[in-house]
Short mmCIF file of C-alpha atoms in Angstrom, two decimals:
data_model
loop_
_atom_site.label_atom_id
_atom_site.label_comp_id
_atom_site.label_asym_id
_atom_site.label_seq_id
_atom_site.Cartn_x
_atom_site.Cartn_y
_atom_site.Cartn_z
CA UNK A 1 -93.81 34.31 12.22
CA UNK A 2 -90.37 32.94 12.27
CA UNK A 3 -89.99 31.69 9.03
CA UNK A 4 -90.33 32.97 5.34
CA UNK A 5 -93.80 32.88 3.81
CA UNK A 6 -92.84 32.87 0.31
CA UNK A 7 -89.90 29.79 0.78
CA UNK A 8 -90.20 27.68 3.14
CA UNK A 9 -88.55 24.32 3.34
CA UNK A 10 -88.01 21.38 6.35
CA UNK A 11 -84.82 20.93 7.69
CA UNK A 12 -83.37 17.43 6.28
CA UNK A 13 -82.22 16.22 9.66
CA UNK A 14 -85.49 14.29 10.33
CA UNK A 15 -86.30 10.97 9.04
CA UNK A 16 -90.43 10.32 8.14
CA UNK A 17 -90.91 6.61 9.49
CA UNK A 18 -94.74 5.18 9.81
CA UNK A 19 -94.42 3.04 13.13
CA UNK A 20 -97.66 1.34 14.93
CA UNK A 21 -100.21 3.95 12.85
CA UNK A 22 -98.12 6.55 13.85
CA UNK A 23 -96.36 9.54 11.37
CA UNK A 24 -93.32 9.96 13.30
CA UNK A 25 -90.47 12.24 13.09
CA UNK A 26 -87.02 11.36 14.22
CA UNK A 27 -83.97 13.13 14.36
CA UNK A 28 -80.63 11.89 13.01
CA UNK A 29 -77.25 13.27 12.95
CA UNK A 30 -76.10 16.02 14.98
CA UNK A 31 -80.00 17.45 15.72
CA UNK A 32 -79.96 14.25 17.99
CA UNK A 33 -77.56 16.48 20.02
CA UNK A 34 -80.33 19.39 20.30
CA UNK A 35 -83.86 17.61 19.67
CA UNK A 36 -82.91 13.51 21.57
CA UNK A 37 -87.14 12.79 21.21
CA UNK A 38 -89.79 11.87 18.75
CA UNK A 39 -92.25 13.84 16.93
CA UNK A 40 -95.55 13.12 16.10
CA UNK A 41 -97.60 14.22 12.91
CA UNK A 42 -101.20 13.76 12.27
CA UNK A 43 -102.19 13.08 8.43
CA UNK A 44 -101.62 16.52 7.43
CA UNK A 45 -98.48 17.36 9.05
CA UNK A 46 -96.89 14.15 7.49
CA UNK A 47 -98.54 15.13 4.28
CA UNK A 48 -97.37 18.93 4.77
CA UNK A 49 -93.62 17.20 5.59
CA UNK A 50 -93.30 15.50 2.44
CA UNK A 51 -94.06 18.14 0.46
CA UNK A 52 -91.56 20.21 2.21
CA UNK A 53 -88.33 18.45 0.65
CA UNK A 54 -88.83 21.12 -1.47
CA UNK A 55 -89.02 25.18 -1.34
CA UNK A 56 -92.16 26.42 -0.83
CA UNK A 57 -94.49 28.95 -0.19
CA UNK A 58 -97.30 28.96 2.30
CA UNK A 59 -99.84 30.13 -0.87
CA UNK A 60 -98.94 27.01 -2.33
CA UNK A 61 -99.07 25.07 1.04
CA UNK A 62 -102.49 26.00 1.99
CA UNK A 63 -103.81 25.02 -1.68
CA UNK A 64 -102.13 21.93 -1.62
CA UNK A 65 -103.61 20.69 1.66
CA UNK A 66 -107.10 22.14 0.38
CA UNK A 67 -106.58 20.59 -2.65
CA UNK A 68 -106.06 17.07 -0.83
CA UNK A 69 -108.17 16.96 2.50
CA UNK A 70 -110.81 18.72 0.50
CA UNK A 71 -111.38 22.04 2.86
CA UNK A 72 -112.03 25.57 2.31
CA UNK A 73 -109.07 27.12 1.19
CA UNK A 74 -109.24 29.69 4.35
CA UNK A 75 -109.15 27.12 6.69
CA UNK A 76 -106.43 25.10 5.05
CA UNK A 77 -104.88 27.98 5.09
CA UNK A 78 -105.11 28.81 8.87
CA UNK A 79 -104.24 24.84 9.66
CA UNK A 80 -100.84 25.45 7.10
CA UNK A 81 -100.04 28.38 8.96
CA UNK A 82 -100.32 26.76 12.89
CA UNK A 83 -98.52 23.91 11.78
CA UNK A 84 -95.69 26.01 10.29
CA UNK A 85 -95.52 28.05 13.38
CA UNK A 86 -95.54 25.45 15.70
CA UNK A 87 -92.28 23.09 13.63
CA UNK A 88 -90.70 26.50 13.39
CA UNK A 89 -90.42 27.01 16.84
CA UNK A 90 -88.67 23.61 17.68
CA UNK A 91 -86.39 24.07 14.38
CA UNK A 92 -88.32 22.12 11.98
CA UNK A 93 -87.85 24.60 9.05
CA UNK A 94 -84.41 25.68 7.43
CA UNK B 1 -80.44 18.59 40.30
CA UNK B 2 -79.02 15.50 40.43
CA UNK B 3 -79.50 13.08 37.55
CA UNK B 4 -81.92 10.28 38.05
CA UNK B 5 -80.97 6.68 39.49
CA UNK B 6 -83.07 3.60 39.41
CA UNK B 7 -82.02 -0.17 40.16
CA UNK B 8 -83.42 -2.37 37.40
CA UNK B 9 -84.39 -6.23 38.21
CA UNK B 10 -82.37 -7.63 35.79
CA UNK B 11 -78.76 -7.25 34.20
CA UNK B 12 -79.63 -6.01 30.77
CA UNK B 13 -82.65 -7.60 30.64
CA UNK B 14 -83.98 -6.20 26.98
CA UNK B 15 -82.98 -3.48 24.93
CA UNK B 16 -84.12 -0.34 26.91
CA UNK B 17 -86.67 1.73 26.32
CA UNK B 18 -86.19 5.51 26.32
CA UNK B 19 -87.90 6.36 29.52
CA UNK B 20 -87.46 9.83 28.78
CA UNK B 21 -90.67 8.96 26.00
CA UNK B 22 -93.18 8.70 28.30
CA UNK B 23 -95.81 7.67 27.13
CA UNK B 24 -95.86 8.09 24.07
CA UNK B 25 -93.28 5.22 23.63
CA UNK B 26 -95.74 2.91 26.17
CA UNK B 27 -98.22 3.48 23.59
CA UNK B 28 -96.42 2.84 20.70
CA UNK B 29 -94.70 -0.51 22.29
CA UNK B 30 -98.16 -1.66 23.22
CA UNK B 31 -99.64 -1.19 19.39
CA UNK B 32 -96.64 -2.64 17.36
CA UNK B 33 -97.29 -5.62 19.79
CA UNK B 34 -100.83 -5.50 18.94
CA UNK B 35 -99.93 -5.54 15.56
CA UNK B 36 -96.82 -7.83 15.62
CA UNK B 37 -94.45 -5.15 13.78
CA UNK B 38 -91.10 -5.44 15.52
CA UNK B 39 -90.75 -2.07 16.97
CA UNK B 40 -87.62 -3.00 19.27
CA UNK B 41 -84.07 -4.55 17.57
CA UNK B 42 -81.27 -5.39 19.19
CA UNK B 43 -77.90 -6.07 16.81
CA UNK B 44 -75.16 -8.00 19.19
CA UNK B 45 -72.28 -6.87 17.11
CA UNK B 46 -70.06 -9.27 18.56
CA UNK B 47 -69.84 -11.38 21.28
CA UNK B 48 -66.69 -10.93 21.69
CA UNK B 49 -64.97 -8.91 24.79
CA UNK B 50 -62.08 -7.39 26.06
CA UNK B 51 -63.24 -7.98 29.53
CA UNK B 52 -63.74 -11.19 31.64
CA UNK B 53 -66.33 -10.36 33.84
CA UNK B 54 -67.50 -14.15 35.42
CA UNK B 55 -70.99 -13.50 35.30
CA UNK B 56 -71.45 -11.88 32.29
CA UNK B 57 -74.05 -13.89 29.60
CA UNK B 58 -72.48 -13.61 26.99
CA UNK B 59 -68.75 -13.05 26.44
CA UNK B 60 -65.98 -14.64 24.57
CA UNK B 61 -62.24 -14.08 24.21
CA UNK B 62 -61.69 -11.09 22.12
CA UNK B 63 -59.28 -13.07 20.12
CA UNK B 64 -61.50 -16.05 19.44
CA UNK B 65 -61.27 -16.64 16.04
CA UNK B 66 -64.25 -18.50 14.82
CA UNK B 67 -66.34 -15.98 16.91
CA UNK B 68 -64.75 -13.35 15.00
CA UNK B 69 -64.99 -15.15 11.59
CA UNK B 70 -68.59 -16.10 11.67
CA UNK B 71 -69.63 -11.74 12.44
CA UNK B 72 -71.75 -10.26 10.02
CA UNK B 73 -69.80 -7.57 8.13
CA UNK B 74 -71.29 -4.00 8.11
CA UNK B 75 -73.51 -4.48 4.88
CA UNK B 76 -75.42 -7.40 6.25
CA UNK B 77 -76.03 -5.58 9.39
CA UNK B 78 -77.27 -2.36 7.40
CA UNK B 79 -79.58 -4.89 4.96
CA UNK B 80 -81.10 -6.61 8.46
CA UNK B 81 -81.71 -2.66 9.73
CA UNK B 82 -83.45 -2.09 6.65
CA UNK B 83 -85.51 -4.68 6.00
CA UNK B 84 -86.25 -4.78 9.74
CA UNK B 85 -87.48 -0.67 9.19
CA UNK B 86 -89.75 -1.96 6.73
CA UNK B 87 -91.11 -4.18 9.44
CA UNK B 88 -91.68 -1.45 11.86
CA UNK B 89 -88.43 -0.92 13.96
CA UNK B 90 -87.61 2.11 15.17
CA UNK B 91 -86.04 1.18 18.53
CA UNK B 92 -82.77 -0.20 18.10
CA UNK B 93 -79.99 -1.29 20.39
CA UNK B 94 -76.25 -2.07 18.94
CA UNK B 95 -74.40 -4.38 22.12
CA UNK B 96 -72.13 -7.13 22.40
CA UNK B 97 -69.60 -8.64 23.83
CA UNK B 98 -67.81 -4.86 23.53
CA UNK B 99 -68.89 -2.74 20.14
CA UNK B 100 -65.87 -1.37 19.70
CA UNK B 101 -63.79 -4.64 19.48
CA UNK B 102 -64.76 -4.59 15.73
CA UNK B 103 -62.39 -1.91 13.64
CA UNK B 104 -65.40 -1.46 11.28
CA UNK B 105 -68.09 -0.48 13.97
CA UNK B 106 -68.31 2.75 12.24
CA UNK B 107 -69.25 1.35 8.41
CA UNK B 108 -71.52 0.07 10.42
CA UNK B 109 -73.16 2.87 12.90
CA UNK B 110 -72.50 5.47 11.02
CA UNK B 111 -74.99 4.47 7.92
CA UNK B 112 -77.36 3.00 10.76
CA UNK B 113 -77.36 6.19 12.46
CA UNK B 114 -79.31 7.94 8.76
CA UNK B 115 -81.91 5.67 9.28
CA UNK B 116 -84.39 7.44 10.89
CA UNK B 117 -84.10 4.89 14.49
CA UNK B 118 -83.98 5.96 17.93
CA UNK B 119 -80.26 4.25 18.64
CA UNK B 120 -79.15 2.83 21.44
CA UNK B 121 -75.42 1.99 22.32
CA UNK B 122 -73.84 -0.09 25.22
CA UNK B 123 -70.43 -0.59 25.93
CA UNK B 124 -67.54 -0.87 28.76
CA UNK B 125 -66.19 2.13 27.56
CA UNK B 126 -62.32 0.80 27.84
CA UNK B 127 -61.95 1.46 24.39
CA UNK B 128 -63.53 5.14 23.72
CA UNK B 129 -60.81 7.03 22.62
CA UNK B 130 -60.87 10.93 21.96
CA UNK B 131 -61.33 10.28 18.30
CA UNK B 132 -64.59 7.42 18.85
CA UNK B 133 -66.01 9.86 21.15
CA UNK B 134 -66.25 12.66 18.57
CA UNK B 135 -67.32 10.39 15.61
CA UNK B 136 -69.89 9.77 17.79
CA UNK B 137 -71.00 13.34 18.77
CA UNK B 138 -71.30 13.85 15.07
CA UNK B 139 -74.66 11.68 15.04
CA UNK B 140 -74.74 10.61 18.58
CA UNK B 141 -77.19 7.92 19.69
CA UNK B 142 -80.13 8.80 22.32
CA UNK B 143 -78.50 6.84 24.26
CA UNK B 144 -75.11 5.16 25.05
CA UNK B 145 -74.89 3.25 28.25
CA UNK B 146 -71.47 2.27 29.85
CA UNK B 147 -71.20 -0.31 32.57
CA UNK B 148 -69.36 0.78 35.50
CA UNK B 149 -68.53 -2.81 38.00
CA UNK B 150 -67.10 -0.56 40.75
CA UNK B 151 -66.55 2.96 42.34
CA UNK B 152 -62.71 1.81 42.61
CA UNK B 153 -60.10 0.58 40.02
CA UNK B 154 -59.36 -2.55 42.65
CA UNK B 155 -63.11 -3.35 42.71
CA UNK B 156 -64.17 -2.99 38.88
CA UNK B 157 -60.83 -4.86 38.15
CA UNK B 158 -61.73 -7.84 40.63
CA UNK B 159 -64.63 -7.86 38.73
CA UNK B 160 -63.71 -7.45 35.01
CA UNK B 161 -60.45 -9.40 35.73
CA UNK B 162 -58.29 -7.04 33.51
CA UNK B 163 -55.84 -4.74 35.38
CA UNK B 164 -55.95 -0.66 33.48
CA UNK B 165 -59.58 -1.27 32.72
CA UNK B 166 -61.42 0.92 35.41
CA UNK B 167 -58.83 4.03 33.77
CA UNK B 168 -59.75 3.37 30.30
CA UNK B 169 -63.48 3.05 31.23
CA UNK B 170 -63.10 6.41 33.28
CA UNK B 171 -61.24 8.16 29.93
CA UNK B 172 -63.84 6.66 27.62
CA UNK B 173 -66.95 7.73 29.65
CA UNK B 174 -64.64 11.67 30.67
CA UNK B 175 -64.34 11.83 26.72
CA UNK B 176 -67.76 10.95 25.95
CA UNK B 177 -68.86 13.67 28.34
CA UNK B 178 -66.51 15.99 27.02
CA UNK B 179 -68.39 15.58 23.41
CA UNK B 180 -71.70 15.89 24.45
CA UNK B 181 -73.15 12.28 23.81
CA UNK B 182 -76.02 11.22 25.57
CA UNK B 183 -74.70 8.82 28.51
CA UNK B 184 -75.91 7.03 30.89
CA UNK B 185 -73.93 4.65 33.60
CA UNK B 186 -75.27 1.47 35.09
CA UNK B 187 -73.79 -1.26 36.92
CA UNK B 188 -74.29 -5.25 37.03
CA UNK B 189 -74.73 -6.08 41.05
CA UNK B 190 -72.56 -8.67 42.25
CA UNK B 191 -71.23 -9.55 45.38
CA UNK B 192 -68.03 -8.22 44.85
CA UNK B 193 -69.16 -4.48 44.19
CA UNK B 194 -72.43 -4.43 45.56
CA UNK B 195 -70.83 -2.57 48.52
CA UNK B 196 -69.41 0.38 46.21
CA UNK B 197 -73.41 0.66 44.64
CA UNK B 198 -73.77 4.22 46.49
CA UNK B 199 -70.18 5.26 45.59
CA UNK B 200 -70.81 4.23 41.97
CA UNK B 201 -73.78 6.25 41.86
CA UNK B 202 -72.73 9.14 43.18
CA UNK B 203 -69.59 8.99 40.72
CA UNK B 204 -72.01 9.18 37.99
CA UNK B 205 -74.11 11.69 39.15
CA UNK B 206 -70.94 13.82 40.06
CA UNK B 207 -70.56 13.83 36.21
CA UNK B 208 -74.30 14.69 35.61
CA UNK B 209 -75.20 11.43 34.61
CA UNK B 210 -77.89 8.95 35.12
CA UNK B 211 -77.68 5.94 36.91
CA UNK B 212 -79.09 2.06 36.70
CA UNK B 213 -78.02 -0.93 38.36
CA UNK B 214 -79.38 -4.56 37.87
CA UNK B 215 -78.28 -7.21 40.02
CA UNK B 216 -80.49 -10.17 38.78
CA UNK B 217 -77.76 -12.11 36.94
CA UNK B 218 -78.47 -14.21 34.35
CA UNK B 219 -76.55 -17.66 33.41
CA UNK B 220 -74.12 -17.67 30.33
CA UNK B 221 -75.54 -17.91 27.06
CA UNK B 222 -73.23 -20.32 25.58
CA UNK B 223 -73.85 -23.00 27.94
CA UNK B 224 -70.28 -22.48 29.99
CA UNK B 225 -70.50 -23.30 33.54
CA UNK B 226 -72.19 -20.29 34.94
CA UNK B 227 -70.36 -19.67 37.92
CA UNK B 228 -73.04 -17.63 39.21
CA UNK B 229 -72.53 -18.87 42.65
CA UNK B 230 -69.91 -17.02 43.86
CA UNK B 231 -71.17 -13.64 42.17
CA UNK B 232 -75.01 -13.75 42.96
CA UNK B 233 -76.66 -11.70 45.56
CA UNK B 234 -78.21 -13.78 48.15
CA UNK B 235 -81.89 -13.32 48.51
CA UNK B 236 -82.18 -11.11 51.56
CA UNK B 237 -79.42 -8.71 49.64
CA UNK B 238 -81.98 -8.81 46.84
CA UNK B 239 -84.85 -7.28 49.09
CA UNK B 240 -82.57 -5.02 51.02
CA UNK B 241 -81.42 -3.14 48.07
CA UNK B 242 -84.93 -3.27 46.37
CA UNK B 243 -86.48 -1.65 49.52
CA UNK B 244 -84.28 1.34 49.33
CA UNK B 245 -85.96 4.60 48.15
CA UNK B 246 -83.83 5.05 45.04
CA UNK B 247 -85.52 2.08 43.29
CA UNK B 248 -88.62 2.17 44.52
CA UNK B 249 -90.18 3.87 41.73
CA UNK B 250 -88.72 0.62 39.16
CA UNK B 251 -89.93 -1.53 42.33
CA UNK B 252 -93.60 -0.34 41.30
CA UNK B 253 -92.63 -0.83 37.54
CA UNK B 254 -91.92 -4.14 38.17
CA UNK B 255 -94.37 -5.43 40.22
CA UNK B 256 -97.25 -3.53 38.17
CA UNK B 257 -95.86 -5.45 35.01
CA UNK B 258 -96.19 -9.05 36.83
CA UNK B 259 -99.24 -7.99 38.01
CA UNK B 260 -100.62 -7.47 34.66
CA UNK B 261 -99.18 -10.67 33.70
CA UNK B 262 -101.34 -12.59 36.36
CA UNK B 263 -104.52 -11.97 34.19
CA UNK B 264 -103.80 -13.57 31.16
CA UNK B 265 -101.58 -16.87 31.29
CA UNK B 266 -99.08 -16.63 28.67
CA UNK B 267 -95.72 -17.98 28.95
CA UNK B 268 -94.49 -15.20 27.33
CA UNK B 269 -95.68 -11.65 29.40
CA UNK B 270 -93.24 -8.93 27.81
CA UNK B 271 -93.07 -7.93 24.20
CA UNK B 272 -90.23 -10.87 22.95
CA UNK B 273 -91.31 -11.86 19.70
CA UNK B 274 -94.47 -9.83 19.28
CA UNK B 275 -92.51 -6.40 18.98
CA UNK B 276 -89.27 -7.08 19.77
CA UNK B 277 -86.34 -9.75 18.09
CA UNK B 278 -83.25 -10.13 18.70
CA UNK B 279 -80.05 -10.89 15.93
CA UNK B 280 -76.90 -12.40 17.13
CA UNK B 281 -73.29 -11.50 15.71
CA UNK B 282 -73.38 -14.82 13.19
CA UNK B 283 -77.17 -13.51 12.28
CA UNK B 284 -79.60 -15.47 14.27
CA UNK B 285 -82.87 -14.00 15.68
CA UNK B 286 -84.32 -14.43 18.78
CA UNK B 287 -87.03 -12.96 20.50
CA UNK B 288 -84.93 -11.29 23.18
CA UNK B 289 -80.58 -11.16 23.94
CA UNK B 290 -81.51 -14.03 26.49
CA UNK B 291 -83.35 -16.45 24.39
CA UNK B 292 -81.10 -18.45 21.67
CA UNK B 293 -84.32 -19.80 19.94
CA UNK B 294 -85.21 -20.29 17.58
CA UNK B 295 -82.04 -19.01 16.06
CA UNK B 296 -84.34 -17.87 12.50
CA UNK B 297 -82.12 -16.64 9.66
CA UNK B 298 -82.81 -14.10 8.33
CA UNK B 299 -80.35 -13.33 5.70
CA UNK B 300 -80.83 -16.49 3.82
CA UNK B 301 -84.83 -17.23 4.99
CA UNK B 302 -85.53 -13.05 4.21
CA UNK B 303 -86.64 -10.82 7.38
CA UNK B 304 -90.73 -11.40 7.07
CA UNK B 305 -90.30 -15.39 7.53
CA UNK B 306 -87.57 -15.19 10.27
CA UNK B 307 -89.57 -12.50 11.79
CA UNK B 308 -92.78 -15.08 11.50
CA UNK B 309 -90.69 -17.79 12.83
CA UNK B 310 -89.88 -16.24 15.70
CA UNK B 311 -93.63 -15.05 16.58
CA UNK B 312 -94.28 -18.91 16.08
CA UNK B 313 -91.81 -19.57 18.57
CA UNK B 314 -93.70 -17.52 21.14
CA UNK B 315 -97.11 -18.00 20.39
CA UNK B 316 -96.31 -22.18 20.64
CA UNK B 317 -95.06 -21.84 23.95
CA UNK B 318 -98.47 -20.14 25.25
CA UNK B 319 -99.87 -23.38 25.11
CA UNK B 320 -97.18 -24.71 27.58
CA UNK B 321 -97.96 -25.52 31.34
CA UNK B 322 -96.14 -24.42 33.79
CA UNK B 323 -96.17 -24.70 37.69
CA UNK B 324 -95.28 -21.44 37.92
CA UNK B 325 -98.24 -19.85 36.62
CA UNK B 326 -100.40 -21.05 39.42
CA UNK B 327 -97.77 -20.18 42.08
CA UNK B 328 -98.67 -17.85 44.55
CA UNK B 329 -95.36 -15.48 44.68
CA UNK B 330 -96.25 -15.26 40.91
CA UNK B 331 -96.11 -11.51 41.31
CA UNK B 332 -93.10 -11.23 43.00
CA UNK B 333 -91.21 -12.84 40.06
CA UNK B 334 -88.87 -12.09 37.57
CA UNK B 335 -88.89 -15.39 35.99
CA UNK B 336 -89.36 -15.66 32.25
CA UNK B 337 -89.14 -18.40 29.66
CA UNK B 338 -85.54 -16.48 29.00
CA UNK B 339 -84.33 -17.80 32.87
CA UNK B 340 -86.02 -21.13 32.61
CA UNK B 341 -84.68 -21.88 29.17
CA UNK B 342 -80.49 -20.66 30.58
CA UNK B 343 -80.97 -22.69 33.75
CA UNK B 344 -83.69 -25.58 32.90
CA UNK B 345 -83.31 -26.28 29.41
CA UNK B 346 -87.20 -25.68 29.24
CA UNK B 347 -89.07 -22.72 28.98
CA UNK B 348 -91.29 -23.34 31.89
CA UNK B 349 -89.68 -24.86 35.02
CA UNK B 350 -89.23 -22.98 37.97
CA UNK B 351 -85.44 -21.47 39.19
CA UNK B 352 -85.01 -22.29 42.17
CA UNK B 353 -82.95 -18.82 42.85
CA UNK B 354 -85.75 -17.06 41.79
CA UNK B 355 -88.09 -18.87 44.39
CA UNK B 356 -86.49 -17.83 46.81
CA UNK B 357 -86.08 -14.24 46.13
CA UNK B 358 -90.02 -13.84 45.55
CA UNK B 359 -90.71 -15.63 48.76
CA UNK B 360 -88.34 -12.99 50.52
CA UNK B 361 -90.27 -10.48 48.86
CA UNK B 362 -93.53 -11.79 49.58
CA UNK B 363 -92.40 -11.84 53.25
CA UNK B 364 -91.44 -8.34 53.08
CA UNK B 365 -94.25 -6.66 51.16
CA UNK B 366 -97.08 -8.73 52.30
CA UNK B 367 -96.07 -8.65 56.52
CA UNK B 368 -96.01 -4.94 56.40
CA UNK B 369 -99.19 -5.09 54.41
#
């Protein structure tokens, strides 16, 4: 895991837009320089994104998307945690 | 590795897609045109240039006043970019005339560039200083594109008409190398530096760059005498250079996307005014940097009726006739209601330049078929 369970927050270089049914995540300012693409997010990952302006912790991540896709807490749990890895790993998080 | 080339039909024919996408942006393009959300922008800063290149579509003198005057200022282009977001663009291409004619590009680029769009930036690069190219490498676009118009200072300057120009473009595109931005070079094909196409390739790639050249020239925008005579390629030049290996791959682009327009019989067979507009300098939208109509306004009309208008525009003309939909060479064309409406007045009649072309490739494609 290469980011901090208890505080985790997105990296503000990305803007959020909603193009053609897509959740898609662009990069602006200098992370044009290292990321020059487009990312896209199913429901939960844009959902997961916006709460991410803020600090915080996986617990509360996984209970917030089990909370609003109405899933078992384990398994919004597991989906939190491969989404986390997988922005981590292209520089998503701070 | 060298970087890769390929020879477009057309001189900037619509604000470029990033190829580098894939798919993903195919897909996207194809459901904001479903959907009629304007996915693709292009903002023509000015029209204004330092250059004088004699085939170029749109250029005035960069001192011409009432040009100048009638400009939108920076907050009128960042209002368009945002209501035009709320429409669905996320593609958007800043060009001119030359961007960086106007002392306030950056109050205008550099709020654009927060935005959240996928930015794309041409220019001649003559005036990219040092300083421009690191205010730029602070929030660089995906991709700036400089137009080269020879290998040699003697050629690009026959061609641009303005003596120190090939220098300054070299310095402008060594500086934005230097800083990182993402650059591409291209060149528009006439006859005067069609012969320096390999060196002018091979000059980019020697700098790790990418390389596209057009060399269908469209007639100027502003109804000037075209003058296109003198700096066409003849037919057979046409075919030669689109038979080389470098563009075949855009070759098959091309001919697969006229192909596709043989099934249905629109006027209109590319995404102008279904997911992409055009806005002038003095604020006029179009559905592509070729087409002047129907010159919507959408500062004082707001973006959703311009928008609308211009979607009018091009669904009206789908009930047009025109002789060449039924024309066999159909799929060897590049023709579009853009061409017809430069050289005809219409937005259907045939170009006689064009003709000829497709018959010369029908000749070539279909005899060794």
């Amino acid at each position: 895991m290469s980011f901090d369970p208890a505080a985790i927050r997105r990296q503000d270089d990305f803007v959020l837009q909603n193009v053609a049914g897509e959740h898609l995540l662009v990069p602006i300012g200098a992370q044009v320089m290292d990321l020059n693409g487009i990312i896209i997010l199913n429901e939960t990952g844009a959902y997961l994104w916006e709460v991410l302006a803020q600090e915080r912790s996986l617990d509360e991540l996984a209970a917030a998307v089990a909370d609003e896709f109405d899933v078992e807490p384990d398994a919004a749990r597991a989906d939190v945690q491969a989404f986390l890895d997988e922005i981590a790993q292209i520089g998503l998080l701070v | 590795m060298s970087a890769p080339s390929r020879l477009s039909g057309a001189e900037d024919p619509c604000p470029p897609l990033p190829q580098e996408y894939g798919p993903l942006v195919a897909e996207l393009q194809s459901r904001a045109a479903e959907r009629r959300q304007p996915i693709n922008g292009a903002f023509e800063l000015t029209e204004r240039c330092n250059l004088a290149c004699t085939m170029c579509y749109v250029r005035q003198p960069s001192g011409h006043a009432a040009y100048h005057a009638a400009e939108l200022s920076p907050a009128q282009w960042l209002d368009l970019a945002r209501a035009a977001i709320d429409h669905g663009m996320l593609f958007l291409l800043l060009t001119g005339g030359e961007v960086f004619l106007r002392p306030d590009f950056f109050d205008i680029y550099t709020p654009l560039a927060r935005l959240g769009l996928v930015l794309t930036l041409f220019s001649n690069g003559t005036l990219i200083t040092e300083a421009i190219a690191a205010r730029l490498a602070e929030a660089p676009p995906s991709r700036t594109e400089i137009t080269l118009y020879g290998a040699t200072a003697e050629t690009h300057e026959a061609v641009t008409g303005v003596p120190g120009s090939y220098t300054r473009a070299m310095r402008g595109i060594e500086a934005l190398v230097r800083h990182g931005v993402p650059l591409g070079l291209k060149s528009t094909l006439t006859r005067r530096n069609v012969g320096e196409l390999e060196a002018m390739r091979q000059l980019a790639h020697g700098l790790g760059l990418s390389f596209t050249a057009g060399h269908l020239l469209f007639g100027r925008r502003d109804g000037a005498p075209p003058s296109l005579g003198d700096c066409r390629l003849s037919a057979a030049q046409c075919v030669k250079l689109e038979a080389t290996d470098l563009v075949a791959d855009d070759e098959r682009v091309d001919v697969a996307l006229h192909r596709e327009s043989l099934g249905n019989n629109g006027i209109f067979y590319c995404y102008a005014g279904k997911a992409t507009f055009r806005v002038n300098s003095c604020g006029e939208m179009s559905p592509c940097v070729h087409l002047v109509q129907p010159a919507a306004r959408p500062l004082s009309m707001g973006f959703t009726a311009a928008w609308e208008e211009v979607q009018r525009f091009v669904d009206d003309a789908s009930s047009l006739s025109s002789p060449c939909l039924t024309c066999d060479v159909r799929g060897y064309c590049a023709r579009c209601p853009a061409w017809s409406a430069r050289e005809t007045g219409t937005l259907t009649e045939p170009i006689p330049y064009l003709c000829t072309i497709a018959r010369a490739r029908q000749e070539r494609y279909e005899r060794r078929a």
